[in-house]
Amino acid sequence: MKKNFILDYAHLLLKQYISFDDIVVDATMGNGLDTLFLSEISKKVYAFDIQEKAIFETNKRLTLHQITNVELILDTHEHINQYVDGYKAVIFNLGYLPNGDKSITTRTDSTIHAISSILPKIPLDGFIQLVVYTGHDEGKKESESLNIFLSELDSNLYKVIKTELPYQDNYPPYIFMIHKVKDES
Ligand SMILES: C[S@@+](CC[C@H](N)C(=O)[O-])C[C@H]1O[C@@H](n2cnc3c(N)ncnc32)[C@H](O)[C@@H]1O
């Protein structure tokens, strides 16, 4: 394990559930670390961000690693279904771009709107992974709303797992995994 325990742990979970014939979505591309990781364990990755800087940084990273199975899309993750027909999993690393403009952050309404549009589209055994940060104001609101929203999902259809560091100071991030275990209808 490297120094960011929760991010490493999130990657371990992805490795467990994603295979080389899966199509996956990185809903928050940022600097492309997660996009690169996903590209190495799946068939194809679609990565979204609303910032040109994210596209630039991620493209640079993927080129350096000679990665060719990724499509980078400059648009909000609320529009994923307009670009991608089917996917096994969607991952969100919430918050703002590290070393970037902290005012451009994921927001409660758009995050929940995106998740609501993704849930009906993920297949049985598909999942959404969220890495959630509570150490800034918008992140705290986002975390509170997500906890309420996810608590109201039908637990026969979705198993929600929360992985956190309860005894660590300084607002460590935590992980939600939302697994679809039964089809709607
Ligand atoms: C914590 S960073 C992601 C880090 C990234 N996964 C990595 O490996 O470097 C969060 C990113 O979400 C992006 N973002 C914020 N709102 C968004 C939205 N509505 N749709 C897509 N991306 C968004 C931000 O621009 C920022 O780059």
Short mmCIF file of C-alpha atoms and ligand atoms in Angstrom, two decimals:
data_model
loop_
_atom_site.label_atom_id
_atom_site.label_comp_id
_atom_site.label_asym_id
_atom_site.label_seq_id
_atom_site.Cartn_x
_atom_site.Cartn_y
_atom_site.Cartn_z
CA MET A 1 0.00 0.00 0.00
CA LYS A 2 1.15 3.54 -0.79
CA LYS A 3 0.51 6.67 1.25
CA ASN A 4 -3.15 7.36 0.43
CA PHE A 5 -4.68 4.38 2.16
CA ILE A 6 -8.28 4.98 1.07
CA LEU A 7 -7.42 5.55 -2.61
CA ASP A 8 -5.31 2.40 -2.65
CA TYR A 9 -8.14 0.55 -0.97
CA ALA A 10 -10.60 1.89 -3.57
CA HIS A 11 -8.31 0.55 -6.33
CA LEU A 12 -8.15 -2.85 -4.64
CA LEU A 13 -11.94 -3.00 -4.76
CA LEU A 14 -11.96 -2.03 -8.45
CA LYS A 15 -9.46 -4.78 -9.23
CA GLN A 16 -11.69 -7.26 -7.45
CA TYR A 17 -14.82 -6.43 -9.45
CA ILE A 18 -13.59 -5.31 -12.91
CA SER A 19 -12.28 -7.65 -15.59
CA PHE A 20 -10.62 -7.23 -18.99
CA ASP A 21 -13.88 -7.52 -20.94
CA ASP A 22 -15.64 -4.74 -19.00
CA ILE A 23 -16.48 -1.23 -20.17
CA VAL A 24 -16.17 1.25 -17.31
CA VAL A 25 -16.61 4.98 -16.71
CA ASP A 26 -14.45 7.39 -14.73
CA ALA A 27 -16.96 10.14 -13.87
CA THR A 28 -14.31 12.52 -12.48
CA MET A 29 -11.16 12.27 -14.60
CA GLY A 30 -9.11 14.98 -12.84
CA ASN A 31 -5.39 14.31 -13.34
CA GLY A 32 -6.10 10.88 -14.79
CA LEU A 33 -4.66 8.65 -12.07
CA ASP A 34 -7.88 6.67 -11.75
CA THR A 35 -8.44 6.70 -15.52
CA LEU A 36 -4.99 5.19 -16.05
CA PHE A 37 -5.62 2.56 -13.38
CA LEU A 38 -8.98 1.61 -14.94
CA SER A 39 -7.44 1.41 -18.42
CA GLU A 40 -5.04 -1.27 -17.17
CA ILE A 41 -7.73 -3.56 -15.74
CA SER A 42 -10.62 -3.17 -18.23
CA LYS A 43 -11.42 -3.31 -21.95
CA LYS A 44 -12.42 0.33 -22.42
CA VAL A 45 -12.72 3.46 -20.27
CA TYR A 46 -14.84 6.54 -20.86
CA ALA A 47 -13.62 9.41 -18.68
CA PHE A 48 -15.54 12.64 -17.98
CA ASP A 49 -14.59 16.03 -16.59
CA ILE A 50 -15.88 19.58 -16.98
CA GLN A 51 -12.36 21.11 -17.07
CA GLU A 52 -10.08 21.39 -20.11
CA LYS A 53 -7.16 21.09 -17.68
CA ALA A 54 -8.29 17.58 -16.70
CA ILE A 55 -8.42 16.50 -20.35
CA PHE A 56 -4.95 17.97 -20.92
CA GLU A 57 -3.36 16.32 -17.86
CA THR A 58 -5.03 12.97 -18.44
CA ASN A 59 -4.16 12.91 -22.12
CA LYS A 60 -0.53 13.60 -21.23
CA ARG A 61 -0.51 10.77 -18.67
CA LEU A 62 -2.15 8.26 -21.03
CA THR A 63 0.20 9.13 -23.88
CA LEU A 64 3.20 8.62 -21.61
CA HIS A 65 1.92 5.15 -20.77
CA GLN A 66 0.93 4.40 -24.40
CA ILE A 67 -2.69 3.76 -23.40
CA THR A 68 -5.17 3.52 -26.28
CA ASN A 69 -8.39 2.13 -24.75
CA VAL A 70 -9.67 5.41 -23.24
CA GLU A 71 -12.04 8.08 -24.54
CA LEU A 72 -11.84 11.48 -22.81
CA ILE A 73 -15.05 13.52 -22.75
CA LEU A 74 -15.33 17.18 -21.78
CA ASP A 75 -18.80 17.20 -20.25
CA THR A 76 -20.57 16.75 -16.93
CA HIS A 77 -21.04 13.22 -15.59
CA GLU A 78 -24.76 13.98 -15.60
CA HIS A 79 -24.60 13.27 -19.37
CA ILE A 80 -22.80 9.90 -19.26
CA ASN A 81 -25.74 8.06 -20.82
CA GLN A 82 -25.64 10.38 -23.86
CA TYR A 83 -22.14 9.09 -24.70
CA VAL A 84 -21.92 5.54 -23.38
CA ASP A 85 -24.37 2.80 -24.21
CA GLY A 86 -23.49 0.18 -21.60
CA TYR A 87 -21.07 -0.02 -18.69
CA LYS A 88 -20.24 -2.36 -15.85
CA ALA A 89 -19.21 0.31 -13.38
CA VAL A 90 -18.90 4.05 -12.83
CA ILE A 91 -16.42 5.55 -10.40
CA PHE A 92 -16.47 9.01 -8.80
CA ASN A 93 -13.55 10.56 -6.95
CA LEU A 94 -15.41 13.61 -5.64
CA GLY A 95 -14.13 17.08 -4.82
CA TYR A 96 -11.78 19.37 -6.72
CA LEU A 97 -8.77 18.82 -8.97
CA PRO A 98 -5.65 18.37 -6.84
CA ASN A 99 -3.36 21.36 -7.51
CA GLY A 100 -6.21 23.00 -9.44
CA ASP A 101 -9.00 25.55 -8.96
CA LYS A 102 -10.69 24.56 -5.68
CA SER A 103 -13.86 26.42 -6.65
CA ILE A 104 -14.47 23.89 -9.45
CA THR A 105 -15.64 20.99 -7.34
CA THR A 106 -18.26 18.29 -7.63
CA ARG A 107 -21.59 19.51 -6.26
CA THR A 108 -24.33 17.80 -4.30
CA ASP A 109 -27.14 18.30 -6.84
CA SER A 110 -25.20 17.26 -9.94
CA THR A 111 -23.57 14.30 -8.17
CA ILE A 112 -26.93 12.93 -7.02
CA HIS A 113 -28.50 13.69 -10.40
CA ALA A 114 -25.69 11.72 -12.10
CA ILE A 115 -25.99 8.76 -9.72
CA SER A 116 -29.77 8.66 -10.25
CA SER A 117 -29.26 8.44 -14.02
CA ILE A 118 -26.60 5.72 -13.71
CA LEU A 119 -28.33 3.37 -11.24
CA PRO A 120 -31.00 2.10 -13.68
CA LYS A 121 -28.34 1.54 -16.37
CA ILE A 122 -25.82 -0.54 -14.47
CA PRO A 123 -26.26 -4.26 -15.06
CA LEU A 124 -26.82 -6.89 -12.43
CA ASP A 125 -23.46 -7.22 -10.64
CA GLY A 126 -22.50 -3.74 -11.82
CA PHE A 127 -21.59 -1.05 -9.33
CA ILE A 128 -20.86 2.59 -8.59
CA GLN A 129 -17.85 3.53 -6.48
CA LEU A 130 -17.66 6.91 -4.75
CA VAL A 131 -14.67 8.33 -2.89
CA VAL A 132 -16.12 11.07 -0.68
CA TYR A 133 -14.27 14.00 0.96
CA THR A 134 -15.68 15.89 3.95
CA GLY A 135 -12.76 18.25 4.63
CA HIS A 136 -14.24 21.20 2.67
CA ASP A 137 -17.68 22.88 2.81
CA GLU A 138 -19.18 21.54 -0.43
CA GLY A 139 -17.74 18.09 0.30
CA LYS A 140 -19.40 18.04 3.71
CA LYS A 141 -22.79 18.92 2.17
CA GLU A 142 -22.26 16.37 -0.59
CA SER A 143 -21.42 13.69 1.98
CA GLU A 144 -24.50 14.44 4.10
CA SER A 145 -26.83 14.38 1.09
CA LEU A 146 -25.29 11.20 -0.28
CA ASN A 147 -25.78 9.42 3.03
CA ILE A 148 -29.47 10.36 2.98
CA PHE A 149 -29.92 9.54 -0.72
CA LEU A 150 -28.23 6.13 -0.46
CA SER A 151 -30.09 5.22 2.72
CA GLU A 152 -33.32 5.56 0.74
CA LEU A 153 -32.35 3.14 -2.06
CA ASP A 154 -34.26 -0.16 -2.15
CA SER A 155 -31.96 -2.50 -0.24
CA ASN A 156 -33.37 -5.50 -2.15
CA LEU A 157 -31.93 -4.04 -5.35
CA TYR A 158 -28.77 -2.32 -4.11
CA LYS A 159 -26.23 -3.28 -1.48
CA VAL A 160 -24.43 -0.18 -0.23
CA ILE A 161 -21.09 -0.65 1.54
CA LYS A 162 -19.31 2.17 3.33
CA THR A 163 -15.58 1.87 4.08
CA GLU A 164 -14.16 4.51 6.37
CA LEU A 165 -11.34 5.29 8.79
CA PRO A 166 -13.38 6.03 11.95
CA TYR A 167 -10.45 6.74 14.24
CA GLN A 168 -8.33 9.01 12.03
CA ASP A 169 -8.15 12.82 12.43
CA ASN A 170 -8.33 15.45 9.69
CA TYR A 171 -11.39 14.31 7.77
CA PRO A 172 -10.05 11.31 5.85
CA PRO A 173 -11.96 10.42 2.67
CA TYR A 174 -14.22 7.38 2.68
CA ILE A 175 -15.63 4.95 0.09
CA PHE A 176 -19.15 3.99 -0.92
CA MET A 177 -19.67 0.92 -3.09
CA ILE A 178 -23.20 0.58 -4.50
CA HIS A 179 -23.70 -2.91 -5.95
CA LYS A 180 -26.75 -3.82 -8.01
CA VAL A 181 -27.84 -7.26 -6.80
CA LYS A 182 -31.31 -7.50 -8.36
CA ASP A 183 -32.89 -5.98 -11.49
CA GLU A 184 -35.62 -3.39 -11.15
CA SER A 185 -39.13 -4.41 -12.33
C1 LIG B 1 -10.88 14.84 -6.96
S1 LIG B 1 -10.83 15.28 -8.65
C2 LIG B 1 -10.68 13.70 -9.44
C3 LIG B 1 -9.31 13.08 -9.32
C4 LIG B 1 -9.06 12.05 -10.41
N1 LIG B 1 -9.91 10.90 -10.33
C5 LIG B 1 -7.59 11.65 -10.51
O1 LIG B 1 -7.29 10.44 -10.54
O2 LIG B 1 -6.76 12.55 -10.59
C6 LIG B 1 -12.52 15.69 -9.02
C7 LIG B 1 -12.74 16.13 -10.48
O3 LIG B 1 -14.14 16.18 -10.71
C8 LIG B 1 -14.35 17.15 -11.70
N2 LIG B 1 -15.78 17.52 -11.74
C9 LIG B 1 -16.45 18.39 -10.95
N3 LIG B 1 -17.75 18.42 -11.31
C10 LIG B 1 -17.90 17.57 -12.36
C11 LIG B 1 -19.00 17.18 -13.17
N4 LIG B 1 -20.23 17.68 -12.94
N5 LIG B 1 -18.80 16.27 -14.15
C12 LIG B 1 -17.55 15.75 -14.36
N6 LIG B 1 -16.46 16.08 -13.62
C13 LIG B 1 -16.64 16.98 -12.63
C14 LIG B 1 -13.43 18.27 -11.29
O4 LIG B 1 -13.20 19.13 -12.38
C15 LIG B 1 -12.19 17.50 -10.83
O5 LIG B 1 -11.25 17.39 -11.87
#
